[in-house]
C-alpha positions as a Markdown table, in Angstrom:
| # | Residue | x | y | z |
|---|---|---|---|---|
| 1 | Unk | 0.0 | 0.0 | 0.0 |
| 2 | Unk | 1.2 | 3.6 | -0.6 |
| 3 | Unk | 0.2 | 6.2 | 1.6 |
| 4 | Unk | -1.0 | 9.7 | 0.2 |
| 5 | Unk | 2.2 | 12.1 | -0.2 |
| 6 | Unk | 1.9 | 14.2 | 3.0 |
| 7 | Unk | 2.2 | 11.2 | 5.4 |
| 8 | Unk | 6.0 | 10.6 | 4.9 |
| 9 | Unk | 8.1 | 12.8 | 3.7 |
| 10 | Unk | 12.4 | 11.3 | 3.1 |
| 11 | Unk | 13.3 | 15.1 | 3.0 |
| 12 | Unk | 13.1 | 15.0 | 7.0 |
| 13 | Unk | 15.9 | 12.3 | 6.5 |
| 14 | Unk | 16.0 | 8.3 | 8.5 |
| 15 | Unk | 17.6 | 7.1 | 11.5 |
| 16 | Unk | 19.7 | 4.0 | 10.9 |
| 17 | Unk | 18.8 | 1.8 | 14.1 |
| 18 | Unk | 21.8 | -1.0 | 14.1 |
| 19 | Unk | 23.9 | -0.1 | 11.4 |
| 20 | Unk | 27.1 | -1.9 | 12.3 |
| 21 | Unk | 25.9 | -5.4 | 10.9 |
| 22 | Unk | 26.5 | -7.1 | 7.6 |
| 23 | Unk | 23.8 | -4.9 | 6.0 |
| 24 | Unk | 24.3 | -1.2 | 7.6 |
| 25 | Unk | 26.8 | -0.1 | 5.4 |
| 26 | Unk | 25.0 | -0.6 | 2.1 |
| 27 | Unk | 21.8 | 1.0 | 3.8 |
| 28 | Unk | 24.1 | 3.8 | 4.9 |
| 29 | Unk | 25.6 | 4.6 | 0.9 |
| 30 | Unk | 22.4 | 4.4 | -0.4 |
| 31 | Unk | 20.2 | 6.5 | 1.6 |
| 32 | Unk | 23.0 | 8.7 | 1.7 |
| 33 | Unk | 23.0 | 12.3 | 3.1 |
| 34 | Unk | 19.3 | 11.7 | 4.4 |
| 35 | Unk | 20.7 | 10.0 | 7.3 |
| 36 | Unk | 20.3 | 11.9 | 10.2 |
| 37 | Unk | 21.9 | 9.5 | 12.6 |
| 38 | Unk | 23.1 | 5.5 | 12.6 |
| 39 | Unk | 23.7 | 3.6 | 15.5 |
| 40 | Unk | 25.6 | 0.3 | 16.9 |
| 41 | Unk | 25.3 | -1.6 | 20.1 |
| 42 | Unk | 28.7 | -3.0 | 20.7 |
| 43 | Unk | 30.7 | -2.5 | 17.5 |
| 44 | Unk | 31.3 | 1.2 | 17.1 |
| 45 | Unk | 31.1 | 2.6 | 13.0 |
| 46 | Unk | 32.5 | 6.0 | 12.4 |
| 47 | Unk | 30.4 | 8.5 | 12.6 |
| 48 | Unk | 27.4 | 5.9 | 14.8 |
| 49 | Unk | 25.9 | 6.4 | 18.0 |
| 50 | Unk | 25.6 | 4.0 | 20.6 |
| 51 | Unk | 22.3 | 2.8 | 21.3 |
| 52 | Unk | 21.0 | -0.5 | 23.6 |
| 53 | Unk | 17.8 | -1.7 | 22.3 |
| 54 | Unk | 17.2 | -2.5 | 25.8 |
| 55 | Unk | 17.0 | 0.6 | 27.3 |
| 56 | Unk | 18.5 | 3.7 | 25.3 |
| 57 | Unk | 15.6 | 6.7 | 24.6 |
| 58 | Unk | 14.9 | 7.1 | 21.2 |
| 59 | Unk | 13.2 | 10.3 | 22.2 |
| 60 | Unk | 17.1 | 11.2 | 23.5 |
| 61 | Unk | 18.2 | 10.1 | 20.4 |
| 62 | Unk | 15.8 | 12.1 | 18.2 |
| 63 | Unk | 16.3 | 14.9 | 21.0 |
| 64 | Unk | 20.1 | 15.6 | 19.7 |
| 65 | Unk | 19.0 | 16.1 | 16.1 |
| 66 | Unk | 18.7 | 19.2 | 14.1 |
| 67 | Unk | 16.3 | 17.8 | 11.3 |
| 68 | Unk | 12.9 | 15.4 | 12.8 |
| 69 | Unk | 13.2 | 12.1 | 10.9 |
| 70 | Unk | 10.2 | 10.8 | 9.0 |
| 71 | Unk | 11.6 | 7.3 | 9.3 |
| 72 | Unk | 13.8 | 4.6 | 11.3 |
| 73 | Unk | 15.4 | 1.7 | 9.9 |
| 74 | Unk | 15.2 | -1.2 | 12.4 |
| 75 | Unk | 18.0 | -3.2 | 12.3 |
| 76 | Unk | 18.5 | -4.1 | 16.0 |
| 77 | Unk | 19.1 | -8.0 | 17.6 |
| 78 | Unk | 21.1 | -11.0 | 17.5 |
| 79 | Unk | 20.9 | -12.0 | 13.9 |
| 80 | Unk | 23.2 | -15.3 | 14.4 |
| 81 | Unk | 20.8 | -18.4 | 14.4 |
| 82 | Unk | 22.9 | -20.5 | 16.8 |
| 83 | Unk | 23.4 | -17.8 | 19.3 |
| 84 | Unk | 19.5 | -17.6 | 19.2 |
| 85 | Unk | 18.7 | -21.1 | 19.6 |
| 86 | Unk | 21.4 | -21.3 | 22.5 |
| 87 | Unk | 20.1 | -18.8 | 23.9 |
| 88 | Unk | 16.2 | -18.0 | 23.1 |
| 89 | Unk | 15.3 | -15.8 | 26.4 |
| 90 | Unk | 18.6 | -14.1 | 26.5 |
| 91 | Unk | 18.4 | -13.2 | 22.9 |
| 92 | Unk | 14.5 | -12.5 | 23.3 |
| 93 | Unk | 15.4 | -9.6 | 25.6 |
| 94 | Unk | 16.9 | -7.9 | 22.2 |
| 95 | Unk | 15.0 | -9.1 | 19.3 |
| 96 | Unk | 12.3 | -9.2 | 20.7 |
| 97 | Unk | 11.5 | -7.0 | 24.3 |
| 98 | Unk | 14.2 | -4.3 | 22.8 |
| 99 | Unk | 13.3 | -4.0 | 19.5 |
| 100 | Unk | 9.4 | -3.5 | 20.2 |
| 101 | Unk | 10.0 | -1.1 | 23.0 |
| 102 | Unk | 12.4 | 0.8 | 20.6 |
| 103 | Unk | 9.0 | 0.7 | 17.5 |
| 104 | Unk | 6.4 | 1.6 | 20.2 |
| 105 | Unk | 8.7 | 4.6 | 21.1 |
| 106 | Unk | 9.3 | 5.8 | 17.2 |
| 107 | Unk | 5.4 | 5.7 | 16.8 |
| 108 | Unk | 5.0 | 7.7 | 20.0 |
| 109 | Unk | 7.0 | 9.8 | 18.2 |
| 110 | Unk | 5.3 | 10.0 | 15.1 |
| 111 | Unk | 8.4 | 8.6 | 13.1 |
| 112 | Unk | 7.5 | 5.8 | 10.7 |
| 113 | Unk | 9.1 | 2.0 | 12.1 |
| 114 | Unk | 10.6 | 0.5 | 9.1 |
| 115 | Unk | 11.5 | -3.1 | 10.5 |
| 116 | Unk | 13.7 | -5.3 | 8.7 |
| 117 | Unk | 12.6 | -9.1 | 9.3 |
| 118 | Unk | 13.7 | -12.3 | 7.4 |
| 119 | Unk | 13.4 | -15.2 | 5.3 |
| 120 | Unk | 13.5 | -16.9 | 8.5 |
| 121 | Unk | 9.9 | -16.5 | 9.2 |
| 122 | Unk | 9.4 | -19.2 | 6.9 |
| 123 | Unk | 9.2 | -23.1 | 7.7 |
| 124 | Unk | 10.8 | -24.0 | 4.5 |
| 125 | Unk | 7.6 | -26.1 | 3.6 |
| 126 | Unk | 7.0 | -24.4 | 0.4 |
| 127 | Unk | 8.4 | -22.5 | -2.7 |
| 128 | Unk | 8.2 | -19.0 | -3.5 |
| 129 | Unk | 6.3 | -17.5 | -0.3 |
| 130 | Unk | 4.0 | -14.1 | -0.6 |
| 131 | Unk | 2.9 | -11.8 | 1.7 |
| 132 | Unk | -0.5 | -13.1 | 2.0 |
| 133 | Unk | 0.7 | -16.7 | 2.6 |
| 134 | Unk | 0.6 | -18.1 | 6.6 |
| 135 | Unk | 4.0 | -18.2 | 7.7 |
| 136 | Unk | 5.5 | -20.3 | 10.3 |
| 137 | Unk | 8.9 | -20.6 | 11.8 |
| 138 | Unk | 10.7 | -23.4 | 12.6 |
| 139 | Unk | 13.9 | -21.6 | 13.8 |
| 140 | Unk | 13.7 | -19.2 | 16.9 |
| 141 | Unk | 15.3 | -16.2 | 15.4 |
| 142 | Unk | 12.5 | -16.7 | 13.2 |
| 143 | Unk | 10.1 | -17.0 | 15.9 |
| 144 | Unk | 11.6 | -13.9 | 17.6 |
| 145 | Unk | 11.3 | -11.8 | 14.3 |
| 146 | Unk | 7.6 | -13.0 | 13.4 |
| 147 | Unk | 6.8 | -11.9 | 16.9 |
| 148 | Unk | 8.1 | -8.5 | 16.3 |
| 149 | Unk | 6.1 | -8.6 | 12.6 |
| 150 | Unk | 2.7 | -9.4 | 14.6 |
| 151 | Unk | 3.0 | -6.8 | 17.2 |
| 152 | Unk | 3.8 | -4.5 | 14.2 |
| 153 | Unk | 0.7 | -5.4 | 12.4 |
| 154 | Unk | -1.1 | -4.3 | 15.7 |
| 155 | Unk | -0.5 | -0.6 | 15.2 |
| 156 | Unk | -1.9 | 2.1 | 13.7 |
| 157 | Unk | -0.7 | 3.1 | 10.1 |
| 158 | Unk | 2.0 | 4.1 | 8.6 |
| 159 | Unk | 4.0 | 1.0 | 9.1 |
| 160 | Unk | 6.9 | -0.9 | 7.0 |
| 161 | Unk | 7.7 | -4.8 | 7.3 |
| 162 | Unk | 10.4 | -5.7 | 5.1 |
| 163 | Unk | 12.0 | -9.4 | 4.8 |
| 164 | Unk | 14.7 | -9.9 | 3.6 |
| 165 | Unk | 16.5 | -13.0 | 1.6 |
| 166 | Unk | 19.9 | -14.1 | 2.5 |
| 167 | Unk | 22.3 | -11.2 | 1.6 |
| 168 | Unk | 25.4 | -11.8 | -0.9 |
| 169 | Unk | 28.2 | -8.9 | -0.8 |
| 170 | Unk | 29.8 | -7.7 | -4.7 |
| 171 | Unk | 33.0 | -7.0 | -3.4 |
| 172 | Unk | 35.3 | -9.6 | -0.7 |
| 173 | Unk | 33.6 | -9.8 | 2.5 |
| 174 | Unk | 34.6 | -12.5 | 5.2 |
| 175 | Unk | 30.9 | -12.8 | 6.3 |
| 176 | Unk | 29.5 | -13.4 | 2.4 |
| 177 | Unk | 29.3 | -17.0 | 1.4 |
| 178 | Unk | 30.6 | -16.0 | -1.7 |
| 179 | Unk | 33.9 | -14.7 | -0.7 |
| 180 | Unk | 33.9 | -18.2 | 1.8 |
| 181 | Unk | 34.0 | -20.3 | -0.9 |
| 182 | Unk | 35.7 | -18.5 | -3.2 |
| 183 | Unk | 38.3 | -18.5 | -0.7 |
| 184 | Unk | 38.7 | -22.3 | -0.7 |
| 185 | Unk | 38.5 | -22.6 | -4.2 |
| 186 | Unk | 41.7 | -20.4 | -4.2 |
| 187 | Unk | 43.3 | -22.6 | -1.0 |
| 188 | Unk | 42.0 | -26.1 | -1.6 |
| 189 | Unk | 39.6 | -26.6 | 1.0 |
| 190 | Unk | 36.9 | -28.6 | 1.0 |
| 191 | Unk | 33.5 | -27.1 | 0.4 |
| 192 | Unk | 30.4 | -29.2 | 1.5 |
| 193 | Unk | 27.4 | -27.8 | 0.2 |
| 194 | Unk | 23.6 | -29.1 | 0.8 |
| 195 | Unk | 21.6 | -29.6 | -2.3 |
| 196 | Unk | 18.4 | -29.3 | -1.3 |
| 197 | Unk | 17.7 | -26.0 | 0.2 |
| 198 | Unk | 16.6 | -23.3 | -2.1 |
| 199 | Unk | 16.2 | -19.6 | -1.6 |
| 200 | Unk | 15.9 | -16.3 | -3.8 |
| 201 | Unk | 19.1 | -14.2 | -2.0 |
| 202 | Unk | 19.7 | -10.6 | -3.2 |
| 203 | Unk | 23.2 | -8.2 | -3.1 |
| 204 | Unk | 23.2 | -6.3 | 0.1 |
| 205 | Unk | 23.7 | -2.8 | -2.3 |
| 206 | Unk | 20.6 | -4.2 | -4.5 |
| 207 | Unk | 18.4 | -4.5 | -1.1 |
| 208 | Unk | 19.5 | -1.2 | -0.1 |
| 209 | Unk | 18.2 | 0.2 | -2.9 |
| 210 | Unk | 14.9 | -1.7 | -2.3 |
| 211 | Unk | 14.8 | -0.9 | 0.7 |
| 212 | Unk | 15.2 | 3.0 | 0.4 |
| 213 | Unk | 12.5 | 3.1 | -2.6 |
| 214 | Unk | 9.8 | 1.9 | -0.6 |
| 215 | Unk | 10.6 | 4.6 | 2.2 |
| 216 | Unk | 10.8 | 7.0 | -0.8 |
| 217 | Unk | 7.9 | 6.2 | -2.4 |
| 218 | Unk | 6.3 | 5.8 | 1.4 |
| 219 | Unk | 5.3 | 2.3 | 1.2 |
| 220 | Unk | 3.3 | 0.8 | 4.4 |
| 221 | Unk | 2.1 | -2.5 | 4.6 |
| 222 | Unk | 4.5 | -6.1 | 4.6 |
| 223 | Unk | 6.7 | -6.8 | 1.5 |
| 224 | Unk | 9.4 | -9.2 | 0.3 |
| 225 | Unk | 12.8 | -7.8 | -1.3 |
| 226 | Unk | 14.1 | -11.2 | -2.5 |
| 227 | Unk | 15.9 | -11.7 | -5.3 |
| 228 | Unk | 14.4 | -12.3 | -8.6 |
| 229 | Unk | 15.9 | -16.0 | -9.1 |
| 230 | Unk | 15.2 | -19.1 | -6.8 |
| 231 | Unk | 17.9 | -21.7 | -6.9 |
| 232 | Unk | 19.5 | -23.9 | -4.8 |
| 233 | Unk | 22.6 | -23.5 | -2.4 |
| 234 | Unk | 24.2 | -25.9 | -4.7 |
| 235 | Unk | 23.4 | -24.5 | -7.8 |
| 236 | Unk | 24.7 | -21.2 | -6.4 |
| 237 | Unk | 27.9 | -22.5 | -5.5 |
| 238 | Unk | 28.3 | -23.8 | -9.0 |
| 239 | Unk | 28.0 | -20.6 | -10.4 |
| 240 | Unk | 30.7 | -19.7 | -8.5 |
| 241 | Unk | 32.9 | -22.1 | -9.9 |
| 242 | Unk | 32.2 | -22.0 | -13.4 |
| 243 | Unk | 33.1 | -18.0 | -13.1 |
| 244 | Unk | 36.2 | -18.9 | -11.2 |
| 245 | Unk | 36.8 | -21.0 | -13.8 |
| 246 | Unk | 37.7 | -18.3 | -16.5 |
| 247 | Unk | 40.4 | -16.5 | -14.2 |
| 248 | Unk | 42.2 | -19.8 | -12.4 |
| 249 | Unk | 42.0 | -23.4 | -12.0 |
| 250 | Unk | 39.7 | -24.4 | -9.0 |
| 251 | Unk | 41.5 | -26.5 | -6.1 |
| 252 | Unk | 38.7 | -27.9 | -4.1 |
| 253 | Unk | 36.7 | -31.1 | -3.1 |
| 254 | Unk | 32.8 | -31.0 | -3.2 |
| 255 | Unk | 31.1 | -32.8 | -0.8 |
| 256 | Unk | 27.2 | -32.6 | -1.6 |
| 257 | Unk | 24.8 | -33.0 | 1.1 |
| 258 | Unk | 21.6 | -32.9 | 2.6 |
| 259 | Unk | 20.8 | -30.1 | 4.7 |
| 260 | Unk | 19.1 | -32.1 | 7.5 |
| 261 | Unk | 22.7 | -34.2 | 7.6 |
| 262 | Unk | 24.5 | -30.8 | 8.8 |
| 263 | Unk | 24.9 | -31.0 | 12.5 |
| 264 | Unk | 23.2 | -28.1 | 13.4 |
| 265 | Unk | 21.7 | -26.8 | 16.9 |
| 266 | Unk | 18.1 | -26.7 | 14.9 |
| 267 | Unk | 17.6 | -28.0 | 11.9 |
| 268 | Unk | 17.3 | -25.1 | 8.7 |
| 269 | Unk | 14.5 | -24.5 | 6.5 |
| 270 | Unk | 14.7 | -26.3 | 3.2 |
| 271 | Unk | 13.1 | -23.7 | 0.7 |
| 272 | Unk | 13.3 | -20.1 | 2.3 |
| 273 | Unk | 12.5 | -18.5 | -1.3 |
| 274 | Unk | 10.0 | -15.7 | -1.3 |
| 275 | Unk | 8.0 | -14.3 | -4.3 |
| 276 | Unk | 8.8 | -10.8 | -4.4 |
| 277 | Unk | 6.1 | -9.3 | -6.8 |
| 278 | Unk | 4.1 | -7.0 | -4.5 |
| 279 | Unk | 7.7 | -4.7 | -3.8 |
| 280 | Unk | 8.5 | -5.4 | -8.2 |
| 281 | Unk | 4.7 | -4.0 | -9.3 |
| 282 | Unk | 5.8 | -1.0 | -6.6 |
| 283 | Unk | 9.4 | -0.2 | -7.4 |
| 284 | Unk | 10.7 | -2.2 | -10.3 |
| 285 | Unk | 13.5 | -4.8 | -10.7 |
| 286 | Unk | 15.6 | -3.6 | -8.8 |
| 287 | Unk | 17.3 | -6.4 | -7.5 |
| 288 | Unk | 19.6 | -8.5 | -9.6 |
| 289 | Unk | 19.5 | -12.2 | -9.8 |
| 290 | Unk | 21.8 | -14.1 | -7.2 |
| 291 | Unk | 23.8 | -15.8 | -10.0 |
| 292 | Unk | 24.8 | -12.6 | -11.5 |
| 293 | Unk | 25.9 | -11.4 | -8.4 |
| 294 | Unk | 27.9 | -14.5 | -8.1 |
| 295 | Unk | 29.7 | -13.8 | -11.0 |
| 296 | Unk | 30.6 | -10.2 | -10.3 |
| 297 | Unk | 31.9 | -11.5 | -6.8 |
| 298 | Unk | 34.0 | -13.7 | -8.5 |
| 299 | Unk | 35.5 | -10.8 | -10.8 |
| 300 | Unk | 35.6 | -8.6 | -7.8 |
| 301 | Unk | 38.4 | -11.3 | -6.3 |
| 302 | Unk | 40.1 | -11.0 | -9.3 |
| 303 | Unk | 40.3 | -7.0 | -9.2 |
| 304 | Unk | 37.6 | -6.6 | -11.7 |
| 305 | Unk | 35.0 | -3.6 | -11.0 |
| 306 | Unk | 31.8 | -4.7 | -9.5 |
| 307 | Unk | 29.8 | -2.1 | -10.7 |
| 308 | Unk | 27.5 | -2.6 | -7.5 |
């Protein structure tokens, strides 16, 4: 849904709530100079401001501004599945106490909660996931995000829910699967890689740009910001070495698997792909297809430009 003109306006500029993660640079380059203030909890960014989900006041925050924000990006919590399912309450008091303490605050403020959620949500029961589908989670940090989703569903308009894919980086990036096993084709290792989980991931710079186009164009309602291609871990990983193929000779062993053989503190969601046409009919293609992004990483390791 897009709301009438007057109700947000990106000229008052966004807060970046949690911008130190994997994510918060990108959203930080691409909104640009209409960010007012980003923040971090333990990791300190130039320029960011530290903020506890727990217990920092976003009116304080907003307080030490020159310019009101219309909006706040969300980004706040424990993002690492194992630490989640280790630790469910302890995480909880973050994901899920923090971060809807922190929304109930922005709409008391009347700045616009733009919360970024996940693929997570999903049980991995079924391809291609919309908006209007049931969703269930079988992983707690998905539980803890859906949590967060319903409470923001219980509010008063304008509202943003965006989920989010898994996230590839262009360029090298130790936290990017891609740069992980591009790094043991280079070295040798071995790479075991599950065959049958699928998903529709997405660039981290081409879900900052969906990302800032439905604040811009003042979206409100629950979208999907996957990427436009749903294929499998394996078939990703392939792309990967087919690229790699045209600048070196790949050293490595791959093992194929099934993802419910992974030892893994709770078991993953086979097929986290989500259909992504509500955010397309609003904003465009924006987001590239994950095997292009593949190959661009893979040209990015060999000192080609990205062109991110």
């Amino acid at each position: 849904m897009l709301l009438p003109p007057h109700s947000v306006s990106t000229a008052q500029g966004v807060l970046l709530l949690g911008a130190s993660g994997f994510f918060g640079p990108a959203l930080a380059d691409e909104f640009g100079p209409s960010v007012l203030a980003k923040t971090y909890a333990s990791h300190a960014i130039p320029g960011g401001l530290r903020f506890d989900a727990r217990q920092s006041s976003v009116a304080a925050l907003v307080g030490g501004l020159t310019v009101r924000p219309a909006a706040a990006v969300v980004m706040l919590g424990e993002t690492n599945i194992d630490r989640c399912a280790k630790d469910p309450e302890g995480t909880a008091e973050i994901n899920v106490k923090g971060v809807t303490r922190v929304i109930r605050e922005l709409v008391a403020l009347g700045i616009m909660p733009v919360f970024l959620s996940s693929d997570g949500v999903l049980d991995g029961t079924r391809a291609l996931t919309s908006e209007d589908d049931d969703v269930r989670s079988i992983l707690t940090y998905g539980r803890q995000k859906l949590e967060v989703e319903r409470f923001i569903a219980g509010l008063p308009s304008p509202w943003l829910i965006i989920r989010l894919p898994k996230l590839l980086s262009l360029s090298p990036e130790p936290r990017c699967m891609l740069t992980q096993w591009i790094g043991a084709l280079q070295q040798g290792e071995r790479i075991v890689c599950a065959t049958d989980q699928f998903f529709t991931p997405a660039a981290t710079v081409d879900a900052a740009k969906a990302v800032a186009a439905l604040v811009r164009k003042r979206a409100s309602g629950l979208y999907h910001a996957g990427g436009p291609e749903r294929l499998s871990r394996r078939a990703l990983l392939q792309t990967v070495i087919d690229e790699y193929r045209n600048f070196a000779i790949p050293k490595v062993a791959i093992v194929e698997c099934s993802l419910r053989d992974l030892q893994l503190r709770e078991p993953r969601p086979l097929d986290t792909s989500m259909s992504s046409e509500r955010f397309v009919s609003q904003c465009g293609p924006l987001i590239r297809p994950s095997s292009a992004i593949a190959r661009l990483s893979v040209h990015s390791h060999f000192g080609g430009k990205t062109g991110g």
